[in-house]
Amino acid sequence: MQGPPAFGSAFLLAQLGAHATQRFAERVSDLGLTPPQTGLLRAIARRPGESQQVLAAELGTPPTRLVALVDGLEQQGLIERRRNPQDRRLYAVFLSDKGQETMAALAKAAAAHEDEMMAALSTEERATLRGLLGRVAADRDLTPGVHPGYRT
Amino acid sequence: MQGPPAFGSAFLLAQLGAHATQRFAERVSDLGLTPPQTGLLRAIARRPGESQQVLAAELGTPPTRLVALVDGLEQQGLIERRRNPQDRRLYAVFLSDKGQETMAALAKAAAAHEDEMMAALSTEERATLRGLLGRVAADRDLTPGVHPGYRT
DNA sequence: TATTGTTATACTCTATAACTATA
DNA sequence: TATAGTTATAGAGTATAACAATA
């Protein structure tokens, strides 16, 4: 009885996580976006009008890194930087109309991605998996909706 | 009724996978290893005596990348390059005694890592999760034991 | 001429530190 | 002097292409 070598769930999580990230990157590249940009876009959608400092803290990334990300989204016309008249050092970052549309397209891409990744499982099994993963993520103190790729 | 924003399992996999990879990297850095090096070490343990070309194909990585990885493991005395007398272009790569010991230490680190990651779940729940993840990985055609970080 | 392994080079991503403009 | 944002610089990691040794 020589079974296949056993890999634990932690390894499977790493393996599947890298795979999921890669497939998602392929999907959003059709929208002209990188995964970090999509994370920032969602952060801006959640908290419109925040400064870059606040967004950086929210994502757990050095503020310098945000500059290039914000630049990229702004050049595509997805977001707007507006100077704060009371304190002209700050920007307030907002989604543009086009940015709203991209958010909708992003939601469709995420749904298709979810369906592709979960193709092997029944509806009940998907719910079970979702529940277990959610509890593990909470136990590991992961911020909901924030990918650790931003953190040091 | 304004529930929290719902994230799918695909996102949770990406999030947890990045987290698991990061924590595992911290653990193996105590052994002086990087995650790619541990993957190569395990590949050599599975198939001792293979050439670097074969190992590269097994991991799905460009052969040039293997050179630096093999160099690092060799300089730490974990593996040995032996020239093949029949075809002197090839090396045959083997684990040293010290490499065997490191593999044992790696197994202990992986077990501790697994335990830490699964802390939120009962024994039955862990088995359920393992089964579901294994089926998803198989459906997505992931090679057992090979992290996609090697692939292009 | 083909193949194994190597080196050289370039590119991407990210972090750290120095700078500017406002306060 | 302190803070928001920016730019400059450097480092890690990886891929592509050119190369040397052997077949």
CSV table of C-alpha atoms (C1' of nucleotides) in Angstrom, one decimal:
chain,number,residue,atom,x,y,z
A,1,MET,CA,0.0,0.0,0.0
A,2,GLN,CA,2.0,2.9,-1.4
A,3,GLY,CA,-0.4,5.9,-1.5
A,4,PRO,CA,0.6,9.1,-3.2
A,5,PRO,CA,2.6,11.5,-1.0
A,6,ALA,CA,0.3,13.5,1.2
A,7,PHE,CA,0.2,17.3,1.0
A,8,GLY,CA,-1.4,19.2,3.8
A,9,SER,CA,-4.1,21.9,3.4
A,10,ALA,CA,-1.6,24.6,4.0
A,11,PHE,CA,0.4,23.6,0.9
A,12,LEU,CA,-2.8,23.2,-1.1
A,13,LEU,CA,-3.8,26.7,-0.1
A,14,ALA,CA,-0.5,28.1,-1.3
A,15,GLN,CA,-0.7,26.2,-4.5
A,16,LEU,CA,-4.4,27.0,-5.2
A,17,GLY,CA,-3.9,30.6,-4.1
A,18,ALA,CA,-1.0,31.2,-6.6
A,19,HIS,CA,-3.1,29.5,-9.3
A,20,ALA,CA,-6.2,31.6,-8.5
A,21,THR,CA,-4.1,34.8,-8.5
A,22,GLN,CA,-2.6,34.0,-11.8
A,23,ARG,CA,-5.9,33.2,-13.5
A,24,PHE,CA,-7.4,36.3,-12.1
A,25,ALA,CA,-4.5,38.4,-13.4
A,26,GLU,CA,-5.1,37.0,-16.9
A,27,ARG,CA,-8.8,38.0,-16.6
A,28,VAL,CA,-8.3,41.5,-15.4
A,29,SER,CA,-5.5,42.2,-17.9
A,30,ASP,CA,-8.3,42.2,-20.5
A,31,LEU,CA,-9.5,45.3,-18.6
A,32,GLY,CA,-6.1,46.8,-18.7
A,33,LEU,CA,-5.6,46.3,-15.0
A,34,THR,CA,-3.1,44.5,-12.8
A,35,PRO,CA,-4.2,42.7,-9.6
A,36,PRO,CA,-2.8,45.4,-7.3
A,37,GLN,CA,-4.7,48.0,-9.3
A,38,THR,CA,-7.9,46.1,-8.9
A,39,GLY,CA,-7.3,46.0,-5.1
A,40,LEU,CA,-6.8,49.7,-5.0
A,41,LEU,CA,-9.8,50.4,-7.2
A,42,ARG,CA,-12.0,48.4,-4.8
A,43,ALA,CA,-10.5,50.2,-1.8
A,44,ILE,CA,-11.3,53.6,-3.4
A,45,ALA,CA,-14.9,52.3,-4.1
A,46,ARG,CA,-15.3,51.3,-0.5
A,47,ARG,CA,-14.0,54.6,0.9
A,48,PRO,CA,-14.4,57.4,-1.7
A,49,GLY,CA,-12.6,60.7,-1.1
A,50,GLU,CA,-9.8,59.4,1.1
A,51,SER,CA,-6.3,60.6,0.9
A,52,GLN,CA,-3.5,58.5,-0.5
A,53,GLN,CA,-2.1,58.1,3.0
A,54,VAL,CA,-5.3,56.7,4.3
A,55,LEU,CA,-5.6,54.3,1.3
A,56,ALA,CA,-2.0,53.2,1.9
A,57,ALA,CA,-2.7,52.4,5.5
A,58,GLU,CA,-5.9,50.6,4.6
A,59,LEU,CA,-4.0,48.4,2.2
A,60,GLY,CA,-1.0,48.1,4.4
A,61,THR,CA,1.5,49.3,1.8
A,62,PRO,CA,4.1,52.0,1.8
A,63,PRO,CA,2.6,55.3,0.5
A,64,THR,CA,5.2,55.6,-2.1
A,65,ARG,CA,3.9,52.5,-3.8
A,66,LEU,CA,0.5,54.0,-4.1
A,67,VAL,CA,1.7,56.8,-6.3
A,68,ALA,CA,2.4,54.7,-9.3
A,69,LEU,CA,-0.8,52.7,-8.8
A,70,VAL,CA,-2.9,55.8,-8.5
A,71,ASP,CA,-1.0,57.3,-11.5
A,72,GLY,CA,-2.0,54.3,-13.6
A,73,LEU,CA,-5.6,54.3,-12.7
A,74,GLU,CA,-5.8,58.1,-13.2
A,75,GLN,CA,-4.2,57.9,-16.7
A,76,GLN,CA,-6.8,55.4,-17.7
A,77,GLY,CA,-9.5,57.8,-16.5
A,78,LEU,CA,-10.8,55.4,-13.8
A,79,ILE,CA,-10.2,57.7,-10.8
A,80,GLU,CA,-9.8,61.4,-10.1
A,81,ARG,CA,-7.4,63.2,-7.8
A,82,ARG,CA,-9.1,66.3,-6.3
A,83,ARG,CA,-7.1,68.8,-4.2
A,84,ASN,CA,-8.5,69.4,-0.7
A,85,PRO,CA,-9.0,73.2,-0.5
A,86,GLN,CA,-8.7,73.3,3.3
A,87,ASP,CA,-5.3,71.5,3.2
A,88,ARG,CA,-3.7,71.7,-0.2
A,89,ARG,CA,-1.2,68.9,0.7
A,90,LEU,CA,-3.9,66.3,0.5
A,91,TYR,CA,-5.6,64.7,-2.5
A,92,ALA,CA,-9.1,63.2,-2.2
A,93,VAL,CA,-9.4,60.2,-4.5
A,94,PHE,CA,-12.6,59.4,-6.2
A,95,LEU,CA,-13.9,56.9,-8.8
A,96,SER,CA,-14.9,58.4,-12.2
A,97,ASP,CA,-18.0,57.3,-14.1
A,98,LYS,CA,-15.7,55.1,-16.2
A,99,GLY,CA,-14.2,53.8,-12.9
A,100,GLN,CA,-17.7,52.8,-11.8
A,101,GLU,CA,-18.2,50.9,-15.1
A,102,THR,CA,-14.9,49.2,-14.6
A,103,MET,CA,-16.0,48.2,-11.1
A,104,ALA,CA,-19.0,46.5,-12.6
A,105,ALA,CA,-16.9,44.7,-15.2
A,106,LEU,CA,-14.6,43.7,-12.4
A,107,ALA,CA,-17.5,42.1,-10.5
A,108,LYS,CA,-18.5,40.1,-13.6
A,109,ALA,CA,-14.9,38.9,-14.0
A,110,ALA,CA,-14.7,37.9,-10.4
A,111,ALA,CA,-18.0,35.9,-10.7
A,112,ALA,CA,-16.7,34.1,-13.8
A,113,HIS,CA,-13.4,33.5,-12.0
A,114,GLU,CA,-15.2,32.1,-9.0
A,115,ASP,CA,-17.3,29.8,-11.1
A,116,GLU,CA,-14.2,28.5,-12.9
A,117,MET,CA,-12.3,27.9,-9.7
A,118,MET,CA,-15.2,26.1,-8.0
A,119,ALA,CA,-16.2,24.0,-11.1
A,120,ALA,CA,-15.4,20.8,-9.3
A,121,LEU,CA,-17.8,21.4,-6.4
A,122,SER,CA,-21.6,21.2,-6.0
A,123,THR,CA,-23.5,24.1,-4.6
A,124,GLU,CA,-23.6,22.6,-1.1
A,125,GLU,CA,-19.9,21.9,-1.2
A,126,ARG,CA,-19.1,25.4,-2.4
A,127,ALA,CA,-20.9,26.8,0.6
A,128,THR,CA,-19.1,24.4,2.9
A,129,LEU,CA,-15.7,25.4,1.5
A,130,ARG,CA,-16.6,29.1,1.7
A,131,GLY,CA,-17.5,28.7,5.4
A,132,LEU,CA,-14.3,26.9,6.3
A,133,LEU,CA,-12.1,29.3,4.4
A,134,GLY,CA,-13.8,32.3,5.9
A,135,ARG,CA,-13.2,30.9,9.4
A,136,VAL,CA,-9.5,30.2,8.7
A,137,ALA,CA,-9.1,33.7,7.3
A,138,ALA,CA,-10.7,35.3,10.3
A,139,ASP,CA,-8.5,33.1,12.6
A,140,ARG,CA,-5.4,34.2,10.8
A,141,ASP,CA,-6.4,37.9,11.1
A,142,LEU,CA,-6.7,38.6,7.4
A,143,THR,CA,-8.4,41.9,6.6
A,144,PRO,CA,-11.6,41.1,4.6
A,145,GLY,CA,-11.1,42.0,1.0
A,146,VAL,CA,-7.5,43.0,1.3
A,147,HIS,CA,-4.9,40.8,-0.4
A,148,PRO,CA,-1.7,40.3,1.6
A,149,GLY,CA,0.3,41.1,-1.5
A,150,TYR,CA,0.3,44.7,-0.3
A,151,ARG,CA,1.8,44.0,3.0
A,152,THR,CA,5.5,43.8,3.8
B,1,MET,CA,-30.1,44.5,6.3
B,2,GLN,CA,-26.7,45.6,5.2
B,3,GLY,CA,-24.4,42.6,5.5
B,4,PRO,CA,-20.6,42.8,5.0
B,5,PRO,CA,-19.4,42.7,1.4
B,6,ALA,CA,-19.2,39.1,0.3
B,7,PHE,CA,-15.9,37.7,-1.0
B,8,GLY,CA,-15.9,34.5,-2.9
B,9,SER,CA,-13.9,31.4,-2.3
B,10,ALA,CA,-11.5,32.2,-5.2
B,11,PHE,CA,-10.5,35.5,-3.5
B,12,LEU,CA,-10.2,33.7,-0.1
B,13,LEU,CA,-7.9,31.1,-1.7
B,14,ALA,CA,-5.7,33.9,-3.2
B,15,GLN,CA,-5.7,35.7,0.2
B,16,LEU,CA,-5.0,32.6,2.3
B,17,GLY,CA,-2.5,31.3,-0.2
B,18,ALA,CA,-0.4,34.4,-0.1
B,19,HIS,CA,-0.6,34.4,3.7
B,20,ALA,CA,0.4,30.7,3.9
B,21,THR,CA,3.3,31.2,1.5
B,22,GLN,CA,4.5,34.1,3.6
B,23,ARG,CA,4.4,32.3,6.9
B,24,PHE,CA,6.0,29.3,5.4
B,25,ALA,CA,8.8,31.5,4.0
B,26,GLU,CA,9.4,32.8,7.5
B,27,ARG,CA,9.7,29.3,8.9
B,28,VAL,CA,12.1,27.9,6.3
B,29,SER,CA,14.3,31.0,6.5
B,30,ASP,CA,15.3,29.7,9.9
B,31,LEU,CA,16.8,26.7,7.9
B,32,GLY,CA,18.5,29.1,5.6
B,33,LEU,CA,16.2,28.3,2.7
B,34,THR,CA,13.8,30.1,0.4
B,35,PRO,CA,10.5,28.6,-0.6
B,36,PRO,CA,11.7,27.9,-4.2
B,37,GLN,CA,14.7,26.1,-2.7
B,38,THR,CA,12.5,23.9,-0.6
B,39,GLY,CA,10.5,23.0,-3.7
B,40,LEU,CA,13.6,22.0,-5.5
B,41,LEU,CA,15.0,20.1,-2.5
B,42,ARG,CA,11.7,18.1,-2.4
B,43,ALA,CA,11.9,17.4,-6.2
B,44,ILE,CA,15.4,16.1,-5.8
B,45,ALA,CA,14.3,13.9,-2.9
B,46,ARG,CA,11.5,12.5,-5.0
B,47,ARG,CA,13.8,11.8,-8.0
B,48,PRO,CA,17.4,11.5,-7.0
B,49,GLY,CA,20.0,11.5,-9.7
B,50,GLU,CA,18.1,13.4,-12.3
B,51,SER,CA,19.7,16.0,-14.5
B,52,GLN,CA,19.0,19.7,-14.1
B,53,GLN,CA,17.0,19.6,-17.4
B,54,VAL,CA,14.7,17.0,-16.0
B,55,LEU,CA,14.3,18.8,-12.7
B,56,ALA,CA,13.5,22.0,-14.6
B,57,ALA,CA,10.8,20.2,-16.7
B,58,GLU,CA,9.4,18.6,-13.5
B,59,LEU,CA,9.1,22.0,-11.8
B,60,GLY,CA,8.0,23.8,-15.0
B,61,THR,CA,10.7,26.4,-14.9
B,62,PRO,CA,13.3,27.6,-17.3
B,63,PRO,CA,16.5,25.6,-16.8
B,64,THR,CA,18.6,28.8,-16.4
B,65,ARG,CA,16.7,29.5,-13.2
B,66,LEU,CA,17.7,26.2,-11.8
B,67,VAL,CA,21.4,27.0,-11.9
B,68,ALA,CA,21.2,29.6,-9.1
B,69,LEU,CA,18.9,27.4,-7.0
B,70,VAL,CA,21.1,24.4,-7.3
B,71,ASP,CA,24.2,26.6,-6.6
B,72,GLY,CA,22.6,27.8,-3.4
B,73,LEU,CA,21.7,24.3,-2.2
B,74,GLU,CA,25.1,23.0,-3.2
B,75,GLN,CA,27.0,25.8,-1.4
B,76,GLN,CA,25.1,24.9,1.8
B,77,GLY,CA,26.2,21.3,1.4
B,78,LEU,CA,22.6,20.0,1.0
B,79,ILE,CA,23.0,18.4,-2.4
B,80,GLU,CA,25.8,17.1,-4.7
B,81,ARG,CA,26.4,17.5,-8.4
B,82,ARG,CA,28.0,14.4,-9.9
B,83,ARG,CA,29.1,14.2,-13.5
B,84,ASN,CA,27.7,11.5,-15.6
B,85,PRO,CA,30.7,9.5,-17.0
B,86,GLN,CA,28.7,8.3,-20.0
B,87,ASP,CA,27.6,11.8,-21.0
B,88,ARG,CA,29.8,14.4,-19.5
B,89,ARG,CA,27.4,17.2,-20.3
B,90,LEU,CA,25.0,16.0,-17.6
B,91,TYR,CA,25.0,16.3,-13.9
B,92,ALA,CA,23.2,13.9,-11.7
B,93,VAL,CA,21.9,15.7,-8.6
B,94,PHE,CA,21.6,14.0,-5.3
B,95,LEU,CA,20.8,14.8,-1.7
B,96,SER,CA,23.7,14.8,0.8
B,97,ASP,CA,23.4,13.4,4.3
B,98,LYS,CA,23.0,16.9,5.5
B,99,GLY,CA,20.3,17.4,2.8
B,100,GLN,CA,18.4,14.4,4.2
B,101,GLU,CA,18.5,15.9,7.7
B,102,THR,CA,17.2,19.2,6.2
B,103,MET,CA,14.4,17.3,4.6
B,104,ALA,CA,13.4,15.9,8.0
B,105,ALA,CA,13.6,19.4,9.5
B,106,LEU,CA,11.5,20.6,6.6
B,107,ALA,CA,8.8,18.0,7.3
B,108,LYS,CA,8.6,19.2,10.9
B,109,ALA,CA,8.3,22.8,9.8
B,110,ALA,CA,5.6,21.9,7.4
B,111,ALA,CA,3.7,20.0,10.1
B,112,ALA,CA,3.9,23.0,12.5
B,113,HIS,CA,2.8,25.3,9.6
B,114,GLU,CA,-0.1,23.1,8.8
B,115,ASP,CA,-1.2,23.1,12.5
B,116,GLU,CA,-0.9,26.9,12.7
B,117,MET,CA,-2.9,27.5,9.5
B,118,MET,CA,-5.7,25.0,10.5
B,119,ALA,CA,-5.9,26.1,14.1
B,120,ALA,CA,-9.5,27.4,13.7
B,121,LEU,CA,-10.8,24.0,12.5
B,122,SER,CA,-11.7,20.7,14.3
B,123,THR,CA,-10.2,17.4,13.1
B,124,GLU,CA,-13.3,16.6,11.1
B,125,GLU,CA,-13.4,20.0,9.5
B,126,ARG,CA,-9.8,19.8,8.6
B,127,ALA,CA,-10.4,16.5,6.8
B,128,THR,CA,-13.4,18.1,5.0
B,129,LEU,CA,-11.4,21.1,3.9
B,130,ARG,CA,-8.5,18.9,2.7
B,131,GLY,CA,-10.9,16.8,0.6
B,132,LEU,CA,-12.5,19.8,-1.0
B,133,LEU,CA,-9.2,21.5,-1.7
B,134,GLY,CA,-7.7,18.3,-3.2
B,135,ARG,CA,-10.6,18.0,-5.6
B,136,VAL,CA,-10.4,21.6,-6.7
B,137,ALA,CA,-6.6,21.3,-7.2
B,138,ALA,CA,-7.1,18.1,-9.3
B,139,ASP,CA,-9.9,19.8,-11.3
B,140,ARG,CA,-7.6,22.8,-12.0
B,141,ASP,CA,-4.8,20.4,-13.2
B,142,LEU,CA,-2.3,21.4,-10.6
B,143,THR,CA,0.7,19.0,-10.3
B,144,PRO,CA,0.7,17.4,-6.8
B,145,GLY,CA,3.4,18.9,-4.7
B,146,VAL,CA,4.6,21.5,-7.3
B,147,HIS,CA,4.0,25.1,-6.5
B,148,PRO,CA,2.9,27.2,-9.5
B,149,GLY,CA,5.5,29.8,-8.5
B,150,TYR,CA,7.8,28.0,-10.8
B,151,ARG,CA,5.6,28.2,-13.9
B,152,THR,CA,5.5,31.0,-16.3
C,1,DT,C1',24.3,20.1,-35.7
C,2,DA,C1',22.0,19.3,-31.2
C,3,DT,C1',22.0,19.4,-26.2
C,4,DT,C1',23.5,20.5,-21.1
C,5,DG,C1',24.7,23.7,-18.3
C,6,DT,C1',26.3,28.5,-17.7
C,7,DT,C1',26.7,33.4,-18.0
C,8,DA,C1',25.2,38.0,-19.4
C,9,DT,C1',21.6,41.0,-19.8
C,10,DA,C1',17.3,43.2,-19.1
C,11,DC,C1',12.9,43.7,-17.1
C,12,DT,C1',9.4,43.9,-13.3
C,13,DC,C1',8.2,44.7,-8.8
C,14,DT,C1',8.9,46.7,-4.5
C,15,DA,C1',11.1,49.1,-0.6
C,16,DT,C1',14.0,52.9,1.4
C,17,DA,C1',15.6,57.4,1.4
C,18,DA,C1',15.8,62.0,-0.3
C,19,DC,C1',13.1,65.8,-1.9
C,20,DT,C1',8.9,69.5,-2.6
C,21,DA,C1',5.1,71.9,-1.2
C,22,DT,C1',2.2,73.0,2.0
C,23,DA,C1',0.9,73.5,6.8
D,1,DT,C1',8.9,71.4,12.5
D,2,DA,C1',5.8,68.2,10.7
D,3,DT,C1',3.0,66.0,7.0
D,4,DA,C1',1.3,64.6,2.0
D,5,DG,C1',2.8,63.4,-1.9
D,6,DT,C1',6.6,62.7,-5.2
D,7,DT,C1',11.0,61.3,-7.2
D,8,DA,C1',15.4,58.7,-7.2
D,9,DT,C1',17.8,54.9,-6.1
D,10,DA,C1',18.7,50.2,-5.1
D,11,DG,C1',17.6,45.5,-4.4
D,12,DA,C1',15.3,40.9,-5.2
D,13,DG,C1',13.5,37.8,-8.4
D,14,DT,C1',12.9,36.1,-12.9
D,15,DA,C1',13.0,35.5,-18.0
D,16,DT,C1',15.4,35.7,-22.6
D,17,DA,C1',19.4,35.4,-25.3
D,18,DA,C1',24.1,34.4,-26.1
D,19,DC,C1',27.9,31.2,-24.9
D,20,DA,C1',31.1,27.0,-23.9
D,21,DA,C1',31.6,22.2,-23.4
D,22,DT,C1',30.3,17.8,-24.9
D,23,DA,C1',27.9,14.7,-27.8
